[in-house]
């Protein structure tokens, strides 16, 4: 049957042409050529009249199959083409990504987290005291007498109701011991306030971490070894430390710990005042008077306490020379601590 050969020819030719189609316009032309009212398929239908009644149903069937085949091929090709066009006009995968503005952890927070980690590793837990506190917790119970200069209006912010903004985190010691029986092994970070002139080195608020350890038979050498461990963890194994005798009303004996910073640069000379040594914390053995105030048996228990200045440590770790940078909220400064 001639018409069957024709059908096969048309199908092959169509497939070849379709594979060369490059865009929607060319596809349209192809569709018209084969499937329009005057197209090739339609012209085959007109040949049907010349066939015998035997051949006609066979040819009709084949012709319908061809028509469906071509239609299917064209519509699936349109789908692919149009989705390609959409993608290429809407999204350019070669463009660089948009810059997301991530926040950063504040350098003081980073420093606190680092120090907390160091002490948590050796079994200290974290406690908190209030920033607004009574005279009793901030001074009285810590054995700071009425005439002590720390209580002066010049140094302490007093509130109208008689409370104070705590001048150190040592108030957390008293709160914790009043609420808990020994043994005690805590660190207490937080913000403290002092009525000082604002300068490169001091601000009206700053941060401390308090440490307190109370048990039977706690000695000054326990204190020294824990603080030396702390300095090594923070500044590296080669760090040199020294303990200088000092005075705090709530510890006896008292000391300050220095780390050797060196005298390699002008800035080293400036921040160590030409000595190479830098004070980083105050410490001592808890004064028995403090134990009496919190109703601990001072004949049974002894302990040590220390207070670390966070800003001082952060300035050393990150090479910040002006303490005021920490409080400005300038994202150009803060963005450097990623
Ligand atoms: N509270 C003291 C200060 O602010 C530091 C300190 C804490 C000293 C604990 C000894 C023991 O300077």
mmCIF file of C-alpha atoms and ligand atoms in Angstrom:
data_model
loop_
_atom_site.group_PDB
_atom_site.id
_atom_site.type_symbol
_atom_site.label_atom_id
_atom_site.label_comp_id
_atom_site.label_asym_id
_atom_site.label_seq_id
_atom_site.Cartn_x
_atom_site.Cartn_y
_atom_site.Cartn_z
ATOM 1 C CA UNK A 1 0.000 0.000 0.000
ATOM 2 C CA UNK A 2 1.517 3.246 -1.163
ATOM 3 C CA UNK A 3 -0.047 5.272 1.622
ATOM 4 C CA UNK A 4 1.641 3.220 4.334
ATOM 5 C CA UNK A 5 5.052 3.952 2.827
ATOM 6 C CA UNK A 6 4.110 7.617 2.664
ATOM 7 C CA UNK A 7 3.203 7.554 6.372
ATOM 8 C CA UNK A 8 6.569 6.097 7.285
ATOM 9 C CA UNK A 9 8.417 8.620 5.148
ATOM 10 C CA UNK A 10 6.560 11.520 6.735
ATOM 11 C CA UNK A 11 7.260 10.234 10.209
ATOM 12 C CA UNK A 12 11.011 9.913 9.553
ATOM 13 C CA UNK A 13 11.228 13.297 7.927
ATOM 14 C CA UNK A 14 9.317 14.858 10.811
ATOM 15 C CA UNK A 15 11.665 13.353 13.393
ATOM 16 C CA UNK A 16 14.694 14.629 11.554
ATOM 17 C CA UNK A 17 13.278 18.140 11.288
ATOM 18 C CA UNK A 18 12.183 18.167 14.909
ATOM 19 C CA UNK A 19 15.679 17.336 16.075
ATOM 20 C CA UNK A 20 16.929 20.486 14.326
ATOM 21 C CA UNK A 21 14.327 22.810 15.808
ATOM 22 C CA UNK A 22 16.001 25.587 17.824
ATOM 23 C CA UNK A 23 13.177 27.706 19.150
ATOM 24 C CA UNK A 24 9.451 28.094 19.531
ATOM 25 C CA UNK A 25 9.061 29.869 16.187
ATOM 26 C CA UNK A 26 10.695 27.001 14.288
ATOM 27 C CA UNK A 27 8.552 24.526 16.180
ATOM 28 C CA UNK A 28 5.452 26.438 15.136
ATOM 29 C CA UNK A 29 6.498 26.330 11.500
ATOM 30 C CA UNK A 30 7.072 22.606 11.768
ATOM 31 C CA UNK A 31 3.703 22.078 13.357
ATOM 32 C CA UNK A 32 2.015 24.017 10.541
ATOM 33 C CA UNK A 33 3.871 22.084 7.886
ATOM 34 C CA UNK A 34 2.607 18.722 9.175
ATOM 35 C CA UNK A 35 -0.563 19.283 11.125
ATOM 36 C CA UNK A 36 -2.359 22.373 9.821
ATOM 37 C CA UNK A 37 -5.507 22.087 7.732
ATOM 38 C CA UNK A 38 -3.408 22.145 4.564
ATOM 39 C CA UNK A 39 -0.503 20.245 6.072
ATOM 40 C CA UNK A 40 1.090 16.957 5.041
ATOM 41 C CA UNK A 41 -1.051 14.795 7.297
ATOM 42 C CA UNK A 42 -4.234 16.393 5.981
ATOM 43 C CA UNK A 43 -3.110 15.743 2.415
ATOM 44 C CA UNK A 44 -2.742 12.045 3.242
ATOM 45 C CA UNK A 45 -6.299 11.985 4.550
ATOM 46 C CA UNK A 46 -7.461 13.233 1.143
ATOM 47 C CA UNK A 47 -5.736 10.210 -0.449
ATOM 48 C CA UNK A 48 -8.066 7.939 1.572
ATOM 49 C CA UNK A 49 -10.802 8.313 -1.030
ATOM 50 C CA UNK A 50 -8.675 6.478 -3.610
ATOM 51 C CA UNK A 51 -8.283 3.357 -1.479
ATOM 52 C CA UNK A 52 -10.286 0.141 -1.616
ATOM 53 C CA UNK A 53 -12.834 -0.524 1.126
ATOM 54 C CA UNK A 54 -10.492 -3.237 2.437
ATOM 55 C CA UNK A 55 -7.438 -0.977 2.745
ATOM 56 C CA UNK A 56 -9.248 2.110 3.951
ATOM 57 C CA UNK A 57 -9.703 1.119 7.665
ATOM 58 C CA UNK A 58 -6.080 -0.050 7.920
ATOM 59 C CA UNK A 59 -4.738 3.164 6.382
ATOM 60 C CA UNK A 60 -7.147 5.286 8.454
ATOM 61 C CA UNK A 61 -5.894 3.654 11.602
ATOM 62 C CA UNK A 62 -2.242 4.233 10.678
ATOM 63 C CA UNK A 63 -2.970 7.811 9.720
ATOM 64 C CA UNK A 64 -4.663 8.534 13.050
ATOM 65 C CA UNK A 65 -1.703 7.000 14.852
ATOM 66 C CA UNK A 66 0.652 9.276 12.913
ATOM 67 C CA UNK A 67 -1.381 12.350 13.750
ATOM 68 C CA UNK A 68 -1.354 11.500 17.444
ATOM 69 C CA UNK A 69 2.365 10.694 17.357
ATOM 70 C CA UNK A 70 3.237 14.057 15.792
ATOM 71 C CA UNK A 71 0.977 15.977 18.174
ATOM 72 C CA UNK A 72 2.498 14.285 21.226
ATOM 73 C CA UNK A 73 6.030 14.926 20.012
ATOM 74 C CA UNK A 74 5.344 18.583 19.432
ATOM 75 C CA UNK A 75 3.598 19.254 22.725
ATOM 76 C CA UNK A 76 6.303 17.547 24.812
ATOM 77 C CA UNK A 77 8.891 19.512 22.891
ATOM 78 C CA UNK A 78 7.045 22.749 23.687
ATOM 79 C CA UNK A 79 7.158 21.906 27.397
ATOM 80 C CA UNK A 80 10.916 21.488 27.418
ATOM 81 C CA UNK A 81 11.472 24.546 25.263
ATOM 82 C CA UNK A 82 9.272 26.855 27.290
ATOM 83 C CA UNK A 83 10.769 25.787 30.626
ATOM 84 C CA UNK A 84 14.235 26.416 29.202
ATOM 85 C CA UNK A 85 13.186 29.850 28.098
ATOM 86 C CA UNK A 86 11.785 30.662 31.539
ATOM 87 C CA UNK A 87 14.943 29.585 33.306
ATOM 88 C CA UNK A 88 17.276 31.435 31.005
ATOM 89 C CA UNK A 89 15.364 34.695 31.294
ATOM 90 C CA UNK A 90 14.618 34.663 35.065
ATOM 91 C CA UNK A 91 17.632 33.137 36.845
ATOM 92 C CA UNK A 92 21.294 33.589 36.013
ATOM 93 C CA UNK A 93 23.148 30.848 37.854
ATOM 94 C CA UNK A 94 26.495 32.439 37.110
ATOM 95 C CA UNK A 95 25.765 35.545 39.198
ATOM 96 C CA UNK A 96 27.568 35.693 42.576
ATOM 97 C CA UNK A 97 25.332 34.969 45.603
ATOM 98 C CA UNK A 98 23.701 37.718 47.632
ATOM 99 C CA UNK A 99 25.647 38.765 50.713
ATOM 100 C CA UNK A 100 23.704 37.756 53.818
ATOM 101 C CA UNK A 101 24.363 40.027 56.766
ATOM 102 C CA UNK A 102 25.112 37.656 59.628
ATOM 103 C CA UNK A 103 25.432 39.000 63.148
ATOM 104 C CA UNK A 104 28.568 38.325 65.168
ATOM 105 C CA UNK A 105 29.132 37.341 68.778
ATOM 106 C CA UNK A 106 30.309 40.363 70.757
ATOM 107 C CA UNK A 107 34.017 40.092 71.676
ATOM 108 C CA UNK A 108 33.176 40.426 75.382
ATOM 109 C CA UNK A 109 30.643 37.594 75.108
ATOM 110 C CA UNK A 110 33.233 35.514 73.251
ATOM 111 C CA UNK A 111 35.718 36.110 76.048
ATOM 112 C CA UNK A 112 33.207 35.192 78.748
ATOM 113 C CA UNK A 113 32.249 31.991 76.888
ATOM 114 C CA UNK A 114 35.917 31.067 76.545
ATOM 115 C CA UNK A 115 36.593 31.584 80.260
ATOM 116 C CA UNK A 116 33.420 29.726 81.266
ATOM 117 C CA UNK A 117 34.569 26.823 79.140
ATOM 118 C CA UNK A 118 37.989 26.722 80.805
ATOM 119 C CA UNK A 119 36.483 26.502 84.285
ATOM 120 C CA UNK A 120 33.629 24.174 83.357
ATOM 121 C CA UNK A 121 36.221 21.676 82.142
ATOM 122 C CA UNK A 122 37.515 21.341 85.695
ATOM 123 C CA UNK A 123 34.114 21.062 87.339
ATOM 124 C CA UNK A 124 33.003 24.630 88.062
ATOM 125 C CA UNK A 125 29.378 25.485 87.389
ATOM 126 C CA UNK A 126 27.902 28.858 86.512
ATOM 127 C CA UNK A 127 25.902 31.050 88.904
ATOM 128 C CA UNK A 128 24.539 34.574 88.621
ATOM 129 C CA UNK A 129 24.014 37.435 91.030
ATOM 130 C CA UNK A 130 21.844 40.545 90.535
ATOM 131 C CA UNK A 131 23.199 43.783 89.054
ATOM 132 C CA UNK A 132 21.034 45.864 91.394
ATOM 133 C CA UNK A 133 21.755 44.747 94.920
ATOM 134 C CA UNK A 134 21.588 45.835 98.508
ATOM 135 C CA UNK A 135 24.458 47.351 100.448
ATOM 136 C CA UNK A 136 24.562 44.114 102.446
ATOM 137 C CA UNK A 137 25.421 41.797 99.525
ATOM 138 C CA UNK A 138 27.734 44.199 97.711
ATOM 139 C CA UNK A 139 29.634 45.491 100.775
ATOM 140 C CA UNK A 140 28.565 44.524 104.291
ATOM 141 C CA UNK A 141 28.658 40.731 104.004
ATOM 142 C CA UNK A 142 31.947 40.968 102.114
ATOM 143 C CA UNK A 143 33.529 42.587 105.133
ATOM 144 C CA UNK A 144 33.828 45.975 103.446
ATOM 145 C CA UNK A 145 33.491 48.417 106.360
ATOM 146 C CA UNK A 146 31.355 51.561 106.362
ATOM 147 C CA UNK A 147 34.321 53.914 106.014
ATOM 148 C CA UNK A 148 35.902 51.987 103.131
ATOM 149 C CA UNK A 149 36.588 54.241 100.112
ATOM 150 C CA UNK A 150 34.826 51.757 97.804
ATOM 151 C CA UNK A 151 31.575 52.814 99.447
ATOM 152 C CA UNK A 152 32.137 56.441 98.580
ATOM 153 C CA UNK A 153 29.559 58.137 96.351
ATOM 154 C CA UNK A 154 32.510 58.910 94.080
ATOM 155 C CA UNK A 155 32.976 55.242 93.267
ATOM 156 C CA UNK A 156 29.547 53.672 93.606
ATOM 157 C CA UNK A 157 26.244 54.361 91.882
ATOM 158 C CA UNK A 158 23.568 54.547 94.588
ATOM 159 C CA UNK A 159 19.907 54.243 93.649
ATOM 160 C CA UNK A 160 17.241 56.370 95.292
ATOM 161 C CA UNK A 161 15.858 53.373 97.192
ATOM 162 C CA UNK A 162 19.260 52.818 98.873
ATOM 163 C CA UNK A 163 20.299 49.903 96.672
ATOM 164 C CA UNK A 164 23.477 50.049 94.611
ATOM 165 C CA UNK A 165 24.574 49.030 91.135
ATOM 166 C CA UNK A 166 26.978 46.278 92.109
ATOM 167 C CA UNK A 167 30.591 47.390 91.977
ATOM 168 C CA UNK A 168 31.914 43.850 91.501
ATOM 169 C CA UNK A 169 30.650 40.299 90.920
ATOM 170 C CA UNK A 170 31.682 39.368 94.475
ATOM 171 C CA UNK A 171 28.043 39.909 95.536
ATOM 172 C CA UNK A 172 27.351 36.597 93.708
ATOM 173 C CA UNK A 173 29.569 34.837 96.277
ATOM 174 C CA UNK A 174 27.290 35.916 99.107
ATOM 175 C CA UNK A 175 24.060 35.074 97.253
ATOM 176 C CA UNK A 176 25.316 31.613 96.385
ATOM 177 C CA UNK A 177 26.621 30.777 99.854
ATOM 178 C CA UNK A 178 23.422 32.027 101.506
ATOM 179 C CA UNK A 179 21.410 29.675 99.274
ATOM 180 C CA UNK A 180 23.707 26.627 99.189
ATOM 181 C CA UNK A 181 25.693 24.486 101.585
ATOM 182 C CA UNK A 182 29.369 23.691 100.908
ATOM 183 C CA UNK A 183 31.153 22.344 98.929
ATOM 184 C CA UNK A 184 30.982 25.239 96.442
ATOM 185 C CA UNK A 185 32.615 25.374 93.032
ATOM 186 C CA UNK A 186 31.196 28.220 90.909
ATOM 187 C CA UNK A 187 32.072 30.966 88.528
ATOM 188 C CA UNK A 188 29.745 33.970 88.207
ATOM 189 C CA UNK A 189 30.082 36.245 85.191
ATOM 190 C CA UNK A 190 28.330 39.572 84.844
ATOM 191 C CA UNK A 191 28.257 43.309 84.413
ATOM 192 C CA UNK A 192 29.475 45.650 87.131
ATOM 193 C CA UNK A 193 29.339 49.445 87.539
ATOM 194 C CA UNK A 194 31.703 52.060 88.894
ATOM 195 C CA UNK A 195 31.377 55.798 88.935
ATOM 196 C CA UNK A 196 34.653 56.454 87.143
ATOM 197 C CA UNK A 197 35.729 59.000 84.567
ATOM 198 C CA UNK A 198 35.435 57.455 81.119
ATOM 199 C CA UNK A 199 38.810 57.041 79.423
ATOM 200 C CA UNK A 200 40.786 54.700 77.172
ATOM 201 C CA UNK A 201 41.203 52.345 80.135
ATOM 202 C CA UNK A 202 38.063 52.715 82.213
ATOM 203 C CA UNK A 203 34.355 52.911 81.654
ATOM 204 C CA UNK A 204 31.358 53.394 83.937
ATOM 205 C CA UNK A 205 30.442 49.742 83.410
ATOM 206 C CA UNK A 206 32.535 46.678 82.715
ATOM 207 C CA UNK A 207 32.450 42.904 83.186
ATOM 208 C CA UNK A 208 33.954 40.457 85.627
ATOM 209 C CA UNK A 209 33.975 36.745 86.276
ATOM 210 C CA UNK A 210 33.948 35.766 89.903
ATOM 211 C CA UNK A 211 35.257 32.410 91.056
ATOM 212 C CA UNK A 212 34.505 30.745 94.382
ATOM 213 C CA UNK A 213 35.678 27.405 95.732
ATOM 214 C CA UNK A 214 34.789 26.235 99.241
ATOM 215 C CA UNK A 215 35.456 22.835 100.798
ATOM 216 C CA UNK A 216 37.404 21.201 103.607
ATOM 217 C CA UNK A 217 41.186 21.684 103.436
ATOM 218 C CA UNK A 218 41.350 24.149 100.559
ATOM 219 C CA UNK A 219 44.760 25.806 100.420
ATOM 220 C CA UNK A 220 46.442 28.753 98.740
ATOM 221 C CA UNK A 221 48.381 26.329 96.545
ATOM 222 C CA UNK A 222 45.047 25.008 95.207
ATOM 223 C CA UNK A 223 44.210 28.575 94.242
ATOM 224 C CA UNK A 224 47.570 29.079 92.557
ATOM 225 C CA UNK A 225 47.397 25.870 90.557
ATOM 226 C CA UNK A 226 43.853 26.562 89.304
ATOM 227 C CA UNK A 227 44.748 30.114 88.263
ATOM 228 C CA UNK A 228 47.944 28.957 86.555
ATOM 229 C CA UNK A 229 45.893 26.371 84.660
ATOM 230 C CA UNK A 230 43.505 29.184 83.687
ATOM 231 C CA UNK A 231 46.357 31.384 82.393
ATOM 232 C CA UNK A 232 47.842 28.512 80.388
ATOM 233 C CA UNK A 233 44.470 27.670 78.804
ATOM 234 C CA UNK A 234 43.888 31.307 77.905
ATOM 235 C CA UNK A 235 47.328 32.479 76.767
ATOM 236 C CA UNK A 236 49.135 29.232 75.926
ATOM 237 C CA UNK A 237 51.440 26.845 77.753
ATOM 238 C CA UNK A 238 54.433 29.182 77.761
ATOM 239 C CA UNK A 239 52.704 31.904 79.767
ATOM 240 C CA UNK A 240 54.609 33.221 82.790
ATOM 241 C CA UNK A 241 52.616 34.267 85.841
ATOM 242 C CA UNK A 242 53.372 35.818 89.209
ATOM 243 C CA UNK A 243 51.361 36.434 92.352
ATOM 244 C CA UNK A 244 51.788 39.770 94.142
ATOM 245 C CA UNK A 245 50.525 40.312 97.694
ATOM 246 C CA UNK A 246 47.506 42.615 97.733
ATOM 247 C CA UNK A 247 44.552 43.537 99.897
ATOM 248 C CA UNK A 248 40.817 42.849 99.642
ATOM 249 C CA UNK A 249 38.538 43.053 102.697
ATOM 250 C CA UNK A 250 36.883 39.707 101.845
ATOM 251 C CA UNK A 251 40.029 37.612 101.314
ATOM 252 C CA UNK A 252 43.006 36.925 103.586
ATOM 253 C CA UNK A 253 45.682 36.554 102.403
ATOM 254 C CA UNK A 254 45.000 38.376 99.140
ATOM 255 C CA UNK A 255 46.957 38.570 95.908
ATOM 256 C CA UNK A 256 46.875 39.820 92.367
ATOM 257 C CA UNK A 257 47.993 37.668 89.493
ATOM 258 C CA UNK A 258 50.112 39.130 86.684
ATOM 259 C CA UNK A 259 50.983 37.546 83.352
ATOM 260 C CA UNK A 260 54.221 38.383 81.582
ATOM 261 C CA UNK A 261 53.274 40.183 78.407
ATOM 262 C CA UNK A 262 56.744 41.119 77.225
ATOM 263 C CA UNK A 263 58.245 44.393 76.016
ATOM 264 C CA UNK A 264 58.484 43.703 72.315
ATOM 265 C CA UNK A 265 56.563 46.674 70.977
ATOM 266 C CA UNK A 266 55.731 50.246 71.887
ATOM 267 C CA UNK A 267 52.214 49.125 72.742
ATOM 268 C CA UNK A 268 53.583 46.398 75.081
ATOM 269 C CA UNK A 269 55.548 49.093 76.912
ATOM 270 C CA UNK A 270 52.494 51.308 77.152
ATOM 271 C CA UNK A 271 50.035 48.708 78.446
ATOM 272 C CA UNK A 272 52.491 47.171 80.926
ATOM 273 C CA UNK A 273 53.755 50.595 82.059
ATOM 274 C CA UNK A 274 57.265 49.578 81.093
ATOM 275 C CA UNK A 275 57.394 46.476 83.353
ATOM 276 C CA UNK A 276 56.347 43.765 80.868
ATOM 277 C CA UNK A 277 53.865 42.476 83.490
ATOM 278 C CA UNK A 278 50.100 42.847 83.366
ATOM 279 C CA UNK A 279 47.640 42.367 86.204
ATOM 280 C CA UNK A 280 44.667 40.230 85.138
ATOM 281 C CA UNK A 281 42.854 39.303 88.345
ATOM 282 C CA UNK A 282 42.463 39.707 92.104
ATOM 283 C CA UNK A 283 42.237 36.687 94.389
ATOM 284 C CA UNK A 284 42.713 35.285 97.853
ATOM 285 C CA UNK A 285 41.539 32.894 100.540
ATOM 286 C CA UNK A 286 37.969 33.615 101.670
ATOM 287 C CA UNK A 287 38.126 35.657 104.881
ATOM 288 C CA UNK A 288 36.570 33.804 107.881
ATOM 289 C CA UNK A 289 34.474 36.940 108.513
ATOM 290 C CA UNK A 290 32.699 36.284 105.192
ATOM 291 C CA UNK A 291 32.003 32.666 106.208
ATOM 292 C CA UNK A 292 30.487 33.934 109.454
ATOM 293 C CA UNK A 293 28.199 36.290 107.501
ATOM 294 C CA UNK A 294 26.824 33.436 105.380
ATOM 295 C CA UNK A 295 26.655 31.001 108.316
ATOM 296 C CA UNK A 296 29.356 28.623 107.104
ATOM 297 C CA UNK A 297 31.437 26.885 109.767
ATOM 298 C CA UNK A 298 34.811 28.587 109.316
ATOM 299 C CA UNK A 299 36.558 26.095 111.575
ATOM 300 C CA UNK A 300 35.567 23.325 109.133
ATOM 301 C CA UNK A 301 35.667 25.008 105.753
ATOM 302 C CA UNK A 302 38.158 27.083 103.850
ATOM 303 C CA UNK A 303 38.049 28.406 100.306
ATOM 304 C CA UNK A 304 39.418 30.702 97.702
ATOM 305 C CA UNK A 305 37.890 33.390 95.486
ATOM 306 C CA UNK A 306 39.012 35.356 92.484
ATOM 307 C CA UNK A 307 37.710 38.107 90.225
ATOM 308 C CA UNK A 308 38.798 38.444 86.599
ATOM 309 C CA UNK A 309 38.319 41.607 84.537
ATOM 310 C CA UNK A 310 36.784 40.569 81.198
ATOM 311 C CA UNK A 311 37.600 43.751 79.272
ATOM 312 C CA UNK A 312 41.251 43.517 80.225
ATOM 313 C CA UNK A 313 41.423 39.924 78.927
ATOM 314 C CA UNK A 314 39.508 40.750 75.737
ATOM 315 C CA UNK A 315 41.772 43.734 75.050
ATOM 316 C CA UNK A 316 44.808 41.469 75.366
ATOM 317 C CA UNK A 317 43.385 38.604 73.309
ATOM 318 C CA UNK A 318 42.138 40.787 70.469
ATOM 319 C CA UNK A 319 44.642 43.649 70.604
ATOM 320 C CA UNK A 320 42.009 46.296 71.386
ATOM 321 C CA UNK A 321 43.589 49.472 72.806
ATOM 322 C CA UNK A 322 40.531 51.534 73.730
ATOM 323 C CA UNK A 323 37.990 50.012 76.146
ATOM 324 C CA UNK A 324 35.237 52.293 74.797
ATOM 325 C CA UNK A 325 35.186 50.353 71.497
ATOM 326 C CA UNK A 326 33.316 47.558 73.294
ATOM 327 C CA UNK A 327 30.299 49.725 74.064
ATOM 328 C CA UNK A 328 29.822 51.730 70.879
ATOM 329 C CA UNK A 329 27.967 49.047 68.922
ATOM 330 C CA UNK A 330 29.890 50.034 65.781
ATOM 331 C CA UNK A 331 29.428 47.178 63.305
ATOM 332 C CA UNK A 332 32.753 48.001 61.611
ATOM 333 C CA UNK A 333 34.459 47.105 64.897
ATOM 334 C CA UNK A 334 32.165 44.210 65.828
ATOM 335 C CA UNK A 335 32.250 42.695 62.320
ATOM 336 C CA UNK A 336 35.941 41.883 62.788
ATOM 337 C CA UNK A 337 35.143 39.193 65.363
ATOM 338 C CA UNK A 338 33.772 36.522 63.037
HETATM 339 N N1 LIG B 1 36.040 41.978 93.710
HETATM 340 C C1 LIG B 1 37.444 42.298 93.478
HETATM 341 C C2 LIG B 1 37.516 43.516 92.558
HETATM 342 O O1 LIG B 1 36.521 43.887 91.993
HETATM 343 C C3 LIG B 1 38.187 41.160 92.863
HETATM 344 C C4 LIG B 1 38.297 39.968 93.758
HETATM 345 C C5 LIG B 1 37.358 38.957 93.724
HETATM 346 C C6 LIG B 1 39.356 39.864 94.659
HETATM 347 C C7 LIG B 1 37.470 37.846 94.540
HETATM 348 C C8 LIG B 1 39.481 38.757 95.477
HETATM 349 C C9 LIG B 1 38.540 37.751 95.413
HETATM 350 O O2 LIG B 1 38.556 44.100 92.376
#
